[in-house]
Tab-separated table of C-alpha atoms in Angstrom:
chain	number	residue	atom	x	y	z
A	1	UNK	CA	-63.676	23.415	97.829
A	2	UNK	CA	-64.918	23.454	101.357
A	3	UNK	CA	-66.813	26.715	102.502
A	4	UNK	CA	-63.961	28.116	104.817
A	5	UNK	CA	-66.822	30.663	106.094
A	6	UNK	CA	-64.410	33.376	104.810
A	7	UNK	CA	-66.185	36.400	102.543
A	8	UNK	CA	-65.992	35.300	99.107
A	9	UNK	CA	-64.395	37.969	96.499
A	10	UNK	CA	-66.024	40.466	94.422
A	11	UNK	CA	-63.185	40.907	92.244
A	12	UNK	CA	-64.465	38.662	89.534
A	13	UNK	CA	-67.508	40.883	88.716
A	14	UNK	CA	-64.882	43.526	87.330
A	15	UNK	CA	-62.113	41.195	86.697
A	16	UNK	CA	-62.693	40.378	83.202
A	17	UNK	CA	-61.987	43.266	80.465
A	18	UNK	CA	-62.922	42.564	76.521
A	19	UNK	CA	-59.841	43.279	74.285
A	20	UNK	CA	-60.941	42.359	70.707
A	21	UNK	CA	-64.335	40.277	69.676
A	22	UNK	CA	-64.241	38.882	65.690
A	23	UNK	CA	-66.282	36.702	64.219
A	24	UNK	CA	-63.309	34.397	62.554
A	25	UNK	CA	-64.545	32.113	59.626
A	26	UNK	CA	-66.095	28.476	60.054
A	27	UNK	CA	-63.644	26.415	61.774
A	28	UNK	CA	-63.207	22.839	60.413
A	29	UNK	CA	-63.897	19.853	62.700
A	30	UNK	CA	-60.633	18.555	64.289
A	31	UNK	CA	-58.829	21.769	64.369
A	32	UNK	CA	-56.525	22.470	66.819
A	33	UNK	CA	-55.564	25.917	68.966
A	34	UNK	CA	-51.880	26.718	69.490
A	35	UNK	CA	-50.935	29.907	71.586
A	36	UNK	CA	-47.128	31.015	70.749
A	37	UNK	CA	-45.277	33.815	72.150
A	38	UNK	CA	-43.285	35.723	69.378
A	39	UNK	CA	-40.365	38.013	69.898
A	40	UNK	CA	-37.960	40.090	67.454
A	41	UNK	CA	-35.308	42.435	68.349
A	42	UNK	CA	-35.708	46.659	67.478
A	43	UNK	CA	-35.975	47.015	63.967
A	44	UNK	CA	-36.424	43.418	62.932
A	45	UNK	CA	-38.373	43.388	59.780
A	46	UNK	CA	-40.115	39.922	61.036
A	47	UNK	CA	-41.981	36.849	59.158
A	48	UNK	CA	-41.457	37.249	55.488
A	49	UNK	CA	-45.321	37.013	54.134
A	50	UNK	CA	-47.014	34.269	54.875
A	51	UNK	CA	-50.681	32.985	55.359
A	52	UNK	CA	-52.054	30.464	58.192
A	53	UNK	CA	-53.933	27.864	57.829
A	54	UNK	CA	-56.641	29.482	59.865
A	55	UNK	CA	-57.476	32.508	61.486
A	56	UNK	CA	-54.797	33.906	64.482
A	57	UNK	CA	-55.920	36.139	67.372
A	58	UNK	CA	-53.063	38.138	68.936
A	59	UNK	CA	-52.019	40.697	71.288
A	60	UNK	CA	-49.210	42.898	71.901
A	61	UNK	CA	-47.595	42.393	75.225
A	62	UNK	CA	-44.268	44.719	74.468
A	63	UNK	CA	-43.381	47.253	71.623
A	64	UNK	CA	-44.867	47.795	68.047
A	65	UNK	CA	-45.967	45.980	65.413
A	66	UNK	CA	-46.028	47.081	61.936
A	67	UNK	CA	-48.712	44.694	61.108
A	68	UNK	CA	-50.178	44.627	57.480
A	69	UNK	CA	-52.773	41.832	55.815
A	70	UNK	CA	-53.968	41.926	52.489
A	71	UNK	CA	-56.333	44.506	51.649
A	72	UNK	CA	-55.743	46.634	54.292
A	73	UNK	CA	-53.475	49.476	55.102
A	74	UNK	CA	-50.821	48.943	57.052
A	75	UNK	CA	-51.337	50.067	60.844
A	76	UNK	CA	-48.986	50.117	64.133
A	77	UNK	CA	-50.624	47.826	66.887
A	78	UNK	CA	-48.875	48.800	70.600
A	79	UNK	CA	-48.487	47.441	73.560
A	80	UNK	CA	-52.103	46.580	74.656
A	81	UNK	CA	-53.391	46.681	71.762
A	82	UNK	CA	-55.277	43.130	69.825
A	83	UNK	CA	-54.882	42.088	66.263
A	84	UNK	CA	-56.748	39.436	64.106
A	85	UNK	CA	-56.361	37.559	60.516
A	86	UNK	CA	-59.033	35.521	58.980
A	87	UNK	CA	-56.483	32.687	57.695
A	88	UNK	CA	-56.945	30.480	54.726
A	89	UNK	CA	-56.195	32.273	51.692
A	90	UNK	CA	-55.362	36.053	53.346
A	91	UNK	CA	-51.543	37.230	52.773
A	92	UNK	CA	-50.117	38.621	55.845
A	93	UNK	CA	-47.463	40.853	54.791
A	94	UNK	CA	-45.598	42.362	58.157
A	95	UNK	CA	-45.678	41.734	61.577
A	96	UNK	CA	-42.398	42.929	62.222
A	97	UNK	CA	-40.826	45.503	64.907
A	98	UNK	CA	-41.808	49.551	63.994
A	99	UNK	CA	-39.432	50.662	66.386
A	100	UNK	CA	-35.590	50.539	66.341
A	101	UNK	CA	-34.914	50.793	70.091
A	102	UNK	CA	-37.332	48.363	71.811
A	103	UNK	CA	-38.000	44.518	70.979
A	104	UNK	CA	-41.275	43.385	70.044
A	105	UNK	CA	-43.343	41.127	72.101
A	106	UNK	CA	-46.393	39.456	71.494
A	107	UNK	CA	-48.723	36.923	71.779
A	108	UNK	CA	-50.814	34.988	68.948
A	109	UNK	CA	-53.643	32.014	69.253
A	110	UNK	CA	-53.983	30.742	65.966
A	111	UNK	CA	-56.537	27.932	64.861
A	112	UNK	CA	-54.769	25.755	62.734
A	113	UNK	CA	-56.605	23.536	60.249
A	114	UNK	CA	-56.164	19.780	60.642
A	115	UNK	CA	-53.355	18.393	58.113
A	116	UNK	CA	-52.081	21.759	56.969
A	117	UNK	CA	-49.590	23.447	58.897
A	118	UNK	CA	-49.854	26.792	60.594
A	119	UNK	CA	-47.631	28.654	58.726
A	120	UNK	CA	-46.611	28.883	54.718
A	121	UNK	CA	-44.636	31.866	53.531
A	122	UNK	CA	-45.640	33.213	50.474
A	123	UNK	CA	-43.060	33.008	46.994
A	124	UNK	CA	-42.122	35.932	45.151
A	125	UNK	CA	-44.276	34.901	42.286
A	126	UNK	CA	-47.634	34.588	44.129
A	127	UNK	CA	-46.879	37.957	45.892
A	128	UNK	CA	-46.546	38.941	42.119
A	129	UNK	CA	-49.905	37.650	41.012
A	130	UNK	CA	-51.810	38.961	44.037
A	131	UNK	CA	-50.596	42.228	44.008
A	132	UNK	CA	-53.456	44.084	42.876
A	133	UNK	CA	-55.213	42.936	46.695
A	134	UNK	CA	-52.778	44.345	48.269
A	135	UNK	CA	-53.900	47.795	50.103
A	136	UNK	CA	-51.800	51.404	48.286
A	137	UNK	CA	-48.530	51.551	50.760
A	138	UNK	CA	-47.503	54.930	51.985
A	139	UNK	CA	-44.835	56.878	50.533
């Protein structure tokens, strides 16, 4: 860009504001990124459980998110707010919409592991087996 002699911004210096920092699991050679906006309506229970293929990094643009993985409680994440998963072998159980008069919106970056795709839901039986990892649910 040619120096227009016009005072360059500050802005940048204060621009940039850290949301979430993880340290996700090695990531195989040849994986890819995919960034996917996901939206359901007020009260929509969402995904059935599932696991990815590798870990996801998300963030809540609208609503709540009753978001639960395996071995942990299950927490609301709001608007503004960042969640993570590991991937690989780690059931996630909800992501659906906490609230019955607002859709959810949100975003998700999830690293997906060459060959395998980026989303498997998890059968009735394996949920079954793997119980006992799964965190005590409130009453």
């Amino acid at each position: 860009m040619p120096d227009t002699g016009a005072p360059r911004s500050e802005a940048w210096k204060t621009a940039l504001t850290v949301l979430q920092e993880a340290t996700p699991p090695a990531i195989p050679e040849g994986t890819h990124a995919m960034t996917v906006r996901v939206e359901f309506p007020p009260g929509d229970p969402g995904t059935p459980p599932h696991r990815h293929s590798g870990p996801a990094f998300g963030y809540v643009l609208e609503g709540e998110m009753r978001f639960e993985l395996e071995g942990q409680p299950e927490r609301i994440v709001r608007a503004g707010e960042t969640f993570w998963e590991p991937g690989g072998d780690v059931i996630h159980y909800q992501d659906g919409n906490a609230s019955t008069d607002t859709r959810l919106r949100f975003l998700v970056t999830m690293l997906c592991v060459p060959g395998q795709p980026m989303l498997v839901l998890v059968d009735d039986d394996e949920l079954k087996q793997r119980a006992h990892l799964r965190a005590p649910r409130r009453p």
